[in-house]
Coordinates of N, CA and C in Angstrom, one line a residue:
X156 N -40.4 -19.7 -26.8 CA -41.0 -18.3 -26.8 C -42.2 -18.3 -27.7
X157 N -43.2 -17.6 -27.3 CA -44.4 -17.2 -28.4 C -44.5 -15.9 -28.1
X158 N -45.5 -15.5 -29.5 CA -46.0 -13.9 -29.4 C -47.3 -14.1 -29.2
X159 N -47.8 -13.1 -28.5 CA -49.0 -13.1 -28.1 C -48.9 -11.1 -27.8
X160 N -50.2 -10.8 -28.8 CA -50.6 -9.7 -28.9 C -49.6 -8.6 -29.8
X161 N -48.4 -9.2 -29.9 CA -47.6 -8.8 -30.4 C -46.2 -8.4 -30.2
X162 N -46.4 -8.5 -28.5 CA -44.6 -9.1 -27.6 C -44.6 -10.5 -27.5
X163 N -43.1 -10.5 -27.6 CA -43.0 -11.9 -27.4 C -42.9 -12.3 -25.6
X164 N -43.4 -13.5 -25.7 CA -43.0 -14.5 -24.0 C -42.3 -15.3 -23.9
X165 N -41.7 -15.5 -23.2 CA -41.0 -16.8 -22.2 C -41.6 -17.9 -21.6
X166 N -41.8 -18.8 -22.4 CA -42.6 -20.2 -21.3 C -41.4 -21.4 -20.7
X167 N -41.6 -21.5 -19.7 CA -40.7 -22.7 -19.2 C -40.4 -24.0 -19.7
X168 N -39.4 -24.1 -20.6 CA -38.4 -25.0 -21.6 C -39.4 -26.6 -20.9
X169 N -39.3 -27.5 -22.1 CA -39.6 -28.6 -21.9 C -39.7 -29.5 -22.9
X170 N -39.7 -30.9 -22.4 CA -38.8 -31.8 -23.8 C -39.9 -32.3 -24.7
X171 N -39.9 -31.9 -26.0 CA -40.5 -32.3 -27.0 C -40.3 -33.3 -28.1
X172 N -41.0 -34.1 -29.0 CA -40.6 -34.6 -30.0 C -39.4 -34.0 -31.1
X173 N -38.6 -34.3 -31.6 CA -37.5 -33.5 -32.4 C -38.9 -33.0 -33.9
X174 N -39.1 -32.1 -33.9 CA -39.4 -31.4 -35.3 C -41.3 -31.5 -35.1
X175 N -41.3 -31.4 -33.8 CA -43.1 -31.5 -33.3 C -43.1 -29.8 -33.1
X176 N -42.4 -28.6 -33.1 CA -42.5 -27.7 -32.8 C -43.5 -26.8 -33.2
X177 N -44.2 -25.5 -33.2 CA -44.8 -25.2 -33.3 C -44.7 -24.1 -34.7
X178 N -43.6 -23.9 -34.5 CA -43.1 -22.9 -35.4 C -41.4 -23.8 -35.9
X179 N -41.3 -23.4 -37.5 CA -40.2 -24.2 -38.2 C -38.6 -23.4 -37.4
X180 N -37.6 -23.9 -37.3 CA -36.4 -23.6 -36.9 C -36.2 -22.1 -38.1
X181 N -37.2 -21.8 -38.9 CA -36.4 -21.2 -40.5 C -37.3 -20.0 -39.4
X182 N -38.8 -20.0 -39.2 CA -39.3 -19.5 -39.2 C -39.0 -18.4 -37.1
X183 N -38.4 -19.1 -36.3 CA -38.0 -18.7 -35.5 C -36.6 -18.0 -35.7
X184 N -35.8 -18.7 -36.5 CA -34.8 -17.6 -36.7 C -35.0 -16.3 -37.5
X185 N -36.1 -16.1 -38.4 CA -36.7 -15.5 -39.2 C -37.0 -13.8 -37.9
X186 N -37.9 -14.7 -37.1 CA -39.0 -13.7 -36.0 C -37.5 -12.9 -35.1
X187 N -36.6 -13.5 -34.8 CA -35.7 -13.3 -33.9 C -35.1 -12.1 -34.4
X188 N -34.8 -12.2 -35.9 CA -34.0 -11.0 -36.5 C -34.6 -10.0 -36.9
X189 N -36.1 -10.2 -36.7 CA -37.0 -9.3 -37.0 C -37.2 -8.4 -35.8
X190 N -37.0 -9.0 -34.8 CA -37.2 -8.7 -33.1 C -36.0 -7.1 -33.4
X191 N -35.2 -8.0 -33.5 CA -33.2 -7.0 -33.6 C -33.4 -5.9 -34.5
X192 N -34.1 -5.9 -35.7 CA -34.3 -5.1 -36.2 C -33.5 -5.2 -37.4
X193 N -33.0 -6.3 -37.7 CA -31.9 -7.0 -38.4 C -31.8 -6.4 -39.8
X194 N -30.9 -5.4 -40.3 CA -30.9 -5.6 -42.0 C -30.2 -6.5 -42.8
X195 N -30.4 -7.2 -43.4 CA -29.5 -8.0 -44.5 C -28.4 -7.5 -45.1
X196 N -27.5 -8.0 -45.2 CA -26.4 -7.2 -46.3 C -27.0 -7.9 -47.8
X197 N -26.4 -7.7 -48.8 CA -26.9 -8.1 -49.8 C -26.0 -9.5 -50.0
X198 N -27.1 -10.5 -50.6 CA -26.4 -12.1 -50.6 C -25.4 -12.0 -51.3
X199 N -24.0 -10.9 -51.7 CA -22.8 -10.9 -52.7 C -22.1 -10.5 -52.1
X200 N -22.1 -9.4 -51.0 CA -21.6 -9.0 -49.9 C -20.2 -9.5 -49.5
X201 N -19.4 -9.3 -49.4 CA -17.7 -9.7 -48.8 C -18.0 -10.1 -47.5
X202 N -17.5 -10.8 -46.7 CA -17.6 -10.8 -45.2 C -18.8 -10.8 -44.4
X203 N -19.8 -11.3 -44.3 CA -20.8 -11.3 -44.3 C -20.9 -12.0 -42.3
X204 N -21.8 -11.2 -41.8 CA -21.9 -11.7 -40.2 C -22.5 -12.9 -40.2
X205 N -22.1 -13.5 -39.4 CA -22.4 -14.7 -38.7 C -23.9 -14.6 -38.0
X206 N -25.0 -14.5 -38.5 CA -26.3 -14.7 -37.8 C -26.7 -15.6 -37.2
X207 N -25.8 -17.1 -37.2 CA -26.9 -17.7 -36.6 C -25.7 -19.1 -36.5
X208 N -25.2 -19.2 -35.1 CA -24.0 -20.3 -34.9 C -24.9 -21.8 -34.1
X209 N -23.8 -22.4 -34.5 CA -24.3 -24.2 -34.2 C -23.2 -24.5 -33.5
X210 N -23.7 -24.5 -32.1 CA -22.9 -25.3 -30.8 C -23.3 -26.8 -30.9
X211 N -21.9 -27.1 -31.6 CA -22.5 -29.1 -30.8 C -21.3 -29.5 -29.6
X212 N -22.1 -29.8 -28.5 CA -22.4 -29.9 -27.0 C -22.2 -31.8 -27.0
X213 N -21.0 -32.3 -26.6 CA -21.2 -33.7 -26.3 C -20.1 -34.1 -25.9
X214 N -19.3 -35.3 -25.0 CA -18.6 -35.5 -24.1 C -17.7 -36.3 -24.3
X215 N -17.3 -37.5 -23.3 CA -16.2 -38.9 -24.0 C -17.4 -39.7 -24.2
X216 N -17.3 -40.7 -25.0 CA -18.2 -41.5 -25.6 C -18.9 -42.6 -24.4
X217 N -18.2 -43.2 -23.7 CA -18.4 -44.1 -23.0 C -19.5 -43.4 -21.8
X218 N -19.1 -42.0 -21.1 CA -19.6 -41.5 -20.4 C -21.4 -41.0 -20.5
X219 N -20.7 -40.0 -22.0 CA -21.8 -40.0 -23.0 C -23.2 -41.2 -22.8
X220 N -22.7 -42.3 -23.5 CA -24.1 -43.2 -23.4 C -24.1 -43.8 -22.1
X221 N -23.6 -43.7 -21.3 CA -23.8 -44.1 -20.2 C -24.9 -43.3 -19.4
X222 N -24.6 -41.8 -19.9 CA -25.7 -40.9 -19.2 C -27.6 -41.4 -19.7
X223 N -26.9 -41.7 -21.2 CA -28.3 -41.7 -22.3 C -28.5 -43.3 -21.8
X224 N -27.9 -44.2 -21.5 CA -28.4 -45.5 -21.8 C -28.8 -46.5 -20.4
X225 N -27.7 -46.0 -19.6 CA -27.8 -46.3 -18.6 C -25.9 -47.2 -18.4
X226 N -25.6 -47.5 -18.9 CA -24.1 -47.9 -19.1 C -24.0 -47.7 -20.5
X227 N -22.3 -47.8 -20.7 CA -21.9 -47.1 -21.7 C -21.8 -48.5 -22.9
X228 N -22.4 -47.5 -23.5 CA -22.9 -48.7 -25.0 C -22.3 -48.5 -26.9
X229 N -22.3 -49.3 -27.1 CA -22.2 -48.9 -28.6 C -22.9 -49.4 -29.4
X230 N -24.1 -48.9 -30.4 CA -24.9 -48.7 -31.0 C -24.2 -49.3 -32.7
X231 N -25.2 -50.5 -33.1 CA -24.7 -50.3 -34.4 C -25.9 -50.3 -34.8
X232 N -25.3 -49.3 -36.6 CA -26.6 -49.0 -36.8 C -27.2 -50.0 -37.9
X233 N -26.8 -51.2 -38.3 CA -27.0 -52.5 -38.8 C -27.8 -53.3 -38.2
X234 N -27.9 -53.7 -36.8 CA -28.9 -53.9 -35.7 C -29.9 -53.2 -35.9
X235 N -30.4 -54.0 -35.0 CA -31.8 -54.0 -34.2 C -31.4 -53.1 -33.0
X236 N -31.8 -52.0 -32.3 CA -31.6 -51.4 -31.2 C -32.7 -51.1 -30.2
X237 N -33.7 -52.1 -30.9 CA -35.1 -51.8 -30.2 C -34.9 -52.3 -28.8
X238 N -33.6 -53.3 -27.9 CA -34.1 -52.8 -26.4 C -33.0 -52.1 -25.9
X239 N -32.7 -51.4 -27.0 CA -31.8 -50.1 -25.7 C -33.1 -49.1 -25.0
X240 N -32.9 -48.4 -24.1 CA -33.6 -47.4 -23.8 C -33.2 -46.8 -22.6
X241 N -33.4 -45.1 -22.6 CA -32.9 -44.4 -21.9 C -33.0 -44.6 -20.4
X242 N -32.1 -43.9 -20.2 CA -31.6 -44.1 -18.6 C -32.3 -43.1 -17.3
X243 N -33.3 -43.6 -16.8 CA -34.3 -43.1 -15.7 C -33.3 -41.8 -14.9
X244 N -33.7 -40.6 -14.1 CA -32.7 -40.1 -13.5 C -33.5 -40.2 -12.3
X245 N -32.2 -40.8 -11.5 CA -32.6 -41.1 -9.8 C -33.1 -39.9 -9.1
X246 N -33.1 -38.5 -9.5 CA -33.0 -37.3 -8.7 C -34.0 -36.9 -9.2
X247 N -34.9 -37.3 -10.8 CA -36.0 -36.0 -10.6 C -37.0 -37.6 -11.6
X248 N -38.2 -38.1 -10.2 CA -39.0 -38.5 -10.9 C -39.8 -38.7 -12.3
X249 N -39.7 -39.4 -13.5 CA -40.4 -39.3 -14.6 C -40.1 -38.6 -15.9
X250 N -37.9 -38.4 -15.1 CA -37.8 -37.9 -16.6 C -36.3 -38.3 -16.6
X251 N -35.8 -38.6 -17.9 CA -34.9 -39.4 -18.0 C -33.3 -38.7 -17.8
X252 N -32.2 -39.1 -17.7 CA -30.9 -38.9 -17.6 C -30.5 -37.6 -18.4
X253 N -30.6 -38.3 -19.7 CA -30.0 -37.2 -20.7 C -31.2 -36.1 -21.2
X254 N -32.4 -35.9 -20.7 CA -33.3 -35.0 -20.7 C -32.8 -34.3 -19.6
X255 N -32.6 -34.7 -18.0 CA -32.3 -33.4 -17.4 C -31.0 -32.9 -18.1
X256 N -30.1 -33.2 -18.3 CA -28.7 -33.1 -19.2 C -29.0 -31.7 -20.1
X257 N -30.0 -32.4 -21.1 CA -30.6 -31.2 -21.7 C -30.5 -29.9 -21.1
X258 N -31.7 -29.9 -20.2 CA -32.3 -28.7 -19.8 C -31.3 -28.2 -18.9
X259 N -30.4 -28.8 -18.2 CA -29.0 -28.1 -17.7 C -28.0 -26.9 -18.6
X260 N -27.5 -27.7 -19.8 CA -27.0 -27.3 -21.0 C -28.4 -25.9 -21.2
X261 N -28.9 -26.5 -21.7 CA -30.2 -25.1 -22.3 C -30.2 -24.6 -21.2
X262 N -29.9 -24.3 -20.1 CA -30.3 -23.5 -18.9 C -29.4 -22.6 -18.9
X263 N -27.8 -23.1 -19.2 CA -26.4 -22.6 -19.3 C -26.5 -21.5 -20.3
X264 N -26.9 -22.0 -21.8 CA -27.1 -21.4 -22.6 C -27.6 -19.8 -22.7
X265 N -28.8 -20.3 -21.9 CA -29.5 -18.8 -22.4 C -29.2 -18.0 -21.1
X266 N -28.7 -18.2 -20.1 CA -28.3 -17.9 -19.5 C -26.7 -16.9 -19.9
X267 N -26.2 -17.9 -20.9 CA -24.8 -17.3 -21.4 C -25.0 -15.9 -22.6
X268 N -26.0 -16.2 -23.4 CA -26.4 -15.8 -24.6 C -28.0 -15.2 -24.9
X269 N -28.5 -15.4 -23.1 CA -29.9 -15.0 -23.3 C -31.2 -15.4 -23.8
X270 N -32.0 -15.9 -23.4 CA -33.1 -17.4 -24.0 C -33.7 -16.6 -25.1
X271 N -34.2 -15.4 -25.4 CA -34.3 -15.1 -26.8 C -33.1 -15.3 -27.9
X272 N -32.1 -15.9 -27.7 CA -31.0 -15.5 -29.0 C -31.5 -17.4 -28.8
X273 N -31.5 -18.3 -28.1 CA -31.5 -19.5 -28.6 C -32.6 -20.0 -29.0
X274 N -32.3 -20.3 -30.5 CA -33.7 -20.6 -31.0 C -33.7 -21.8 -31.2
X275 N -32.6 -22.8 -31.1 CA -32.7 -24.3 -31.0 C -32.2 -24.8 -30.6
X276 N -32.6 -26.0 -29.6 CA -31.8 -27.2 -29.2 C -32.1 -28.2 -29.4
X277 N -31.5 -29.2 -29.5 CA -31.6 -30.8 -29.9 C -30.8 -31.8 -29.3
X278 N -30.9 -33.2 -29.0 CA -30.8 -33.6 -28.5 C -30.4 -34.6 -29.7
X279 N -29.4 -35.5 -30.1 CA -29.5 -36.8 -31.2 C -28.9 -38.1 -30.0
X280 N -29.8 -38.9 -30.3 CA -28.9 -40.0 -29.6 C -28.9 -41.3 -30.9
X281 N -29.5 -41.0 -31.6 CA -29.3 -42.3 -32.7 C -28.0 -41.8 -33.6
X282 N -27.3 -41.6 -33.2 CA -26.0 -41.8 -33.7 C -24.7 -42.3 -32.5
X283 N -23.5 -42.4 -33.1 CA -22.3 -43.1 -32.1 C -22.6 -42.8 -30.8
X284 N -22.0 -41.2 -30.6 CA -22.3 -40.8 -29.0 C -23.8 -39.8 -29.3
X285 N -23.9 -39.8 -28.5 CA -25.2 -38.7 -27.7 C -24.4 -37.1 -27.9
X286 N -25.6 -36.6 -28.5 CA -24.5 -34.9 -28.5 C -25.8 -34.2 -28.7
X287 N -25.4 -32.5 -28.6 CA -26.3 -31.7 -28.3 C -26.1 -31.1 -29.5
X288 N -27.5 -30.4 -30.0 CA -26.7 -28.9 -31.4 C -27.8 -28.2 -30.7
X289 N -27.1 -26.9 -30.4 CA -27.8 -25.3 -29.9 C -27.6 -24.6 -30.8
X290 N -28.7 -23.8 -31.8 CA -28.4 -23.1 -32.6 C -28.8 -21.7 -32.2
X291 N -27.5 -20.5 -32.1 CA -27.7 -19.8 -31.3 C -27.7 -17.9 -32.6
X292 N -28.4 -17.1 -31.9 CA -27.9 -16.2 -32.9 C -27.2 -15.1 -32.0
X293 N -26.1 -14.8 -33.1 CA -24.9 -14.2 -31.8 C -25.3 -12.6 -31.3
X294 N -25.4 -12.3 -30.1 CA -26.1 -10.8 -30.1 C -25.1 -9.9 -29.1
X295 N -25.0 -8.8 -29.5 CA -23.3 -7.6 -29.1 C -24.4 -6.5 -28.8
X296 N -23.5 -6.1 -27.5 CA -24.5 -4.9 -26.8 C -23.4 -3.3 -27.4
X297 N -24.5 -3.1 -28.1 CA -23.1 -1.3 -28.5 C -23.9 -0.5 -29.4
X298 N -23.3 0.4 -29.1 CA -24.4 2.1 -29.5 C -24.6 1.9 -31.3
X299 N -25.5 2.1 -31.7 CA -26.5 2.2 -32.6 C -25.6 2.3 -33.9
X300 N -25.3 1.7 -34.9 CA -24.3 2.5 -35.9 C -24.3 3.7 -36.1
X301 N -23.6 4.7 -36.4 CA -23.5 5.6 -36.7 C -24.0 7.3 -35.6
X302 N -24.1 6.3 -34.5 CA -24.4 7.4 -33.4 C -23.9 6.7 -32.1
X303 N -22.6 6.9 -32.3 CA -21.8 6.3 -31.4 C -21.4 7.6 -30.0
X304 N -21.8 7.5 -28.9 CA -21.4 8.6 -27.8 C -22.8 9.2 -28.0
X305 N -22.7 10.6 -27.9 CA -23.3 11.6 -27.7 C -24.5 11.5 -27.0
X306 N -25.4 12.2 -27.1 CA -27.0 12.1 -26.1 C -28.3 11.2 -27.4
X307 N -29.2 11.3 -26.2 CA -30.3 10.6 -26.9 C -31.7 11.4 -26.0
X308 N -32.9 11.7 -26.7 CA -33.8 12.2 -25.7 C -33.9 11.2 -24.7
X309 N -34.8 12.0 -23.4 CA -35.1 11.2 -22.2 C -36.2 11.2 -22.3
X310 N -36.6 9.3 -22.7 CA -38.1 9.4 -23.2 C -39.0 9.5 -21.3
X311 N -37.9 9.4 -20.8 CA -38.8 9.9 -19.1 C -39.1 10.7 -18.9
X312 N -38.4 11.7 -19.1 CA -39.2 13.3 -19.5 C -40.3 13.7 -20.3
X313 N -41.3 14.2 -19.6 CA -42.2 14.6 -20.3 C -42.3 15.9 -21.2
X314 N -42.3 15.6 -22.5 CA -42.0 16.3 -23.4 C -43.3 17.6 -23.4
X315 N -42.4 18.7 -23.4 CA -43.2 20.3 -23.8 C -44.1 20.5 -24.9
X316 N -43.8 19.4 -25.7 CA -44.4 19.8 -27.0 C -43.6 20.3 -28.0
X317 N -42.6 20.8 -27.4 CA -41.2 20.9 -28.5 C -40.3 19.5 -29.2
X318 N -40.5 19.9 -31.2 CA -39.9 18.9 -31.6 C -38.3 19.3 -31.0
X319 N -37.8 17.8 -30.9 CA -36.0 18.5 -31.0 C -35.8 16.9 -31.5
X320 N -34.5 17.1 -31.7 CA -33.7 16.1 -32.4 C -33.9 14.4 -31.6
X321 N -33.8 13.2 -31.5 CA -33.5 12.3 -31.4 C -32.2 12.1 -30.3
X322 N -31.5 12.3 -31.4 CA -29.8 12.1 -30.9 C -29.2 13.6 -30.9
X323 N -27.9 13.6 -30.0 CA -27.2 15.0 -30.4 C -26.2 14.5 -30.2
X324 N -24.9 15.3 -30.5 CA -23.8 15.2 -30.3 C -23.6 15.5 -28.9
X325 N -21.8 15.3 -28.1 CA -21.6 15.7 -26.8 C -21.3 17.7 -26.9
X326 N -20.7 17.6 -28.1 CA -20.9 19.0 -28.9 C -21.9 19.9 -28.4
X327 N -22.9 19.3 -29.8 CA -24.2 20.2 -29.2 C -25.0 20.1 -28.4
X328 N -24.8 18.9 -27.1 CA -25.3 19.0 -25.9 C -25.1 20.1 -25.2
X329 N -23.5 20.3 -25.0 CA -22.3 21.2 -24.4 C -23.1 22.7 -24.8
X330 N -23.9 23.1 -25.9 CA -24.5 24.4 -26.4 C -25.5 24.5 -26.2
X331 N -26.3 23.6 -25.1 CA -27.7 23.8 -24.8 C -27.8 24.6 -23.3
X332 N -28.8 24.9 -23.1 CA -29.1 25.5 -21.6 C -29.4 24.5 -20.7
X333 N -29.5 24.9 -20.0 CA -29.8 23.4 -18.8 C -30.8 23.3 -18.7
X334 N -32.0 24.2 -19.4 CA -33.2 23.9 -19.2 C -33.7 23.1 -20.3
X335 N -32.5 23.0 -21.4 CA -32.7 22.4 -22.5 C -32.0 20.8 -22.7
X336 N -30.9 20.9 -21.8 CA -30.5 19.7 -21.2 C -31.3 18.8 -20.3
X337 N -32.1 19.1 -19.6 CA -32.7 18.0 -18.7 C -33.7 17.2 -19.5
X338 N -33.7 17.5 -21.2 CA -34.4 16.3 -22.1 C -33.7 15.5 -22.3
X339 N -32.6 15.6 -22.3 CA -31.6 14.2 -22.8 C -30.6 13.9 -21.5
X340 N -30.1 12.5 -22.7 CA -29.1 11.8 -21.0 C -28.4 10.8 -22.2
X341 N -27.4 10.2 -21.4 CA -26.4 10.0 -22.6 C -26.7 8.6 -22.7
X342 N -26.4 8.4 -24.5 CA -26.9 7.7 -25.2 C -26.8 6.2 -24.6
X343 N -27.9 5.4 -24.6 CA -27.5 3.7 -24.0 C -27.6 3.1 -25.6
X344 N -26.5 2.2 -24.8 CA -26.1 1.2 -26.1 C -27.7 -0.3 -26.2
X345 N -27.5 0.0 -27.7 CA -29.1 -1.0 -27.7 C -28.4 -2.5 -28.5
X346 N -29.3 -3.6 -28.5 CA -28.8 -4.8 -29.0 C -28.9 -5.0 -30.3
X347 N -27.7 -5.2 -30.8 CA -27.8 -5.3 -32.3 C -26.8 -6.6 -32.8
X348 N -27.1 -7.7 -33.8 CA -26.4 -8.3 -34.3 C -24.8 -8.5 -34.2
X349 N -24.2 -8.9 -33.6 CA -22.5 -9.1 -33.5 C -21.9 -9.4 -34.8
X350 N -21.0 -8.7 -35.8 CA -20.4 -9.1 -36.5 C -19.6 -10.6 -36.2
X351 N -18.9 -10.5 -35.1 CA -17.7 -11.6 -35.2 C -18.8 -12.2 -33.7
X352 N -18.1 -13.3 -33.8 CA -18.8 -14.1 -33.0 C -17.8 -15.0 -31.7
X353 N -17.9 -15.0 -30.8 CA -17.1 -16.1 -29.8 C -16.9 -17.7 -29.9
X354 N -16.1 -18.0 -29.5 CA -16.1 -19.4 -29.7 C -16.5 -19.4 -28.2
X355 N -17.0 -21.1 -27.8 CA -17.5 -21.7 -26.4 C -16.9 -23.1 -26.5
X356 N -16.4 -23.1 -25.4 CA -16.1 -24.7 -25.3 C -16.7 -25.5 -24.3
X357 N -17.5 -26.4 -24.4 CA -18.4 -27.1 -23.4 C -17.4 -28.4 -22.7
X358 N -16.6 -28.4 -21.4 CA -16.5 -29.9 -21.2 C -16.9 -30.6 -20.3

């Protein structure tokens, strides 16, 4: 994702050098919580949310390098490994096995969690097996703290010129006129940071 003019975009995912990025992993997780609107609790804090989880994504071993190598191999790291090398994929011209692999997984992902919450993926194959880390930041759809139910103005209505409140209760909705009712409509839940987070199992 980039900003440009000051919203962010979506550009179509594609495989890069590990740490060629444009922006640091610190510095996208940084923009993302800024996006949310994110406040910090203080770093002494009891219990503190989970901002920012690490899926590692990887298979049986044999299968594993078999996808990355072309059959299934074992790497030592004492050796020379200069003629292993990745395994071509027969289905999509000029790009290799465990790259489409990638972009399958990353496809899943933000599809599961939404391509703005994933702010990283990686790919390691210089270790035993081949495995993925998605580092994701966990995001929960629910009404605003502390103004849970009640109404919210209707910024689709075009406003009289009369100040009125933001939010109201179902209360003092219930005490308005209907002519004072057709400003608001009941409150939508906005995206804010998940305390507890889900587990996922990839197999």
């Amino acid at each position: 994702m980039i900003m440009k003019n000051g919203q962010t975009h979506y550009i179509k995912p594609r495989i890069i050098s590990l740490g060629s990025q444009r922006k640091t992993l610190k510095q996208r997780y940084e923009q993302r919580l800024k996006e949310l609107d994110y406040k910090p609790w203080a770093k002494d804090a009891p219990n503190q949310p989970n901002t920012c989880v690490d899926f590692v994504i990887s298979g049986d071993h044999d299968r594993m390098t078999e996808i990355a190598f072309g059959k299934p191999t074992d790497l030592d790291w004492q050796e020379d490994n200069g003629n292993v090398t990745l395994a071509d994929d027969p289905n999509c011209r000029g790009r290799k096995q465990i790259e489409t692999m990638a972009l399958d997984y990353y496809d899943f992902l933000c599809r599961k969690f939404g391509e703005e919450n994933v702010i990283g993926f990686e790919c390691h194959i210089d270790e035993t097996t081949p495995h993925f880390h998605a580092l994701v930041i966990p995001v929960a759809e629910r009404v605003k703290r502390g103004k849970v139910g009640g109404y919210e103005l209707n910024l689709d209505i075009r406003s009289d010129g009369k100040k009125r409140p933001e939010h109201i209760t179902t209360r003092q909705f219930g005490r308005l006129s209907e002519d004072e009712q057709m400003f608001y409509r009941p409150a939508k839940k906005k995206k804010v940071l998940a305390v507890k987070v889900c587990s996922l199992a990839v197999v």
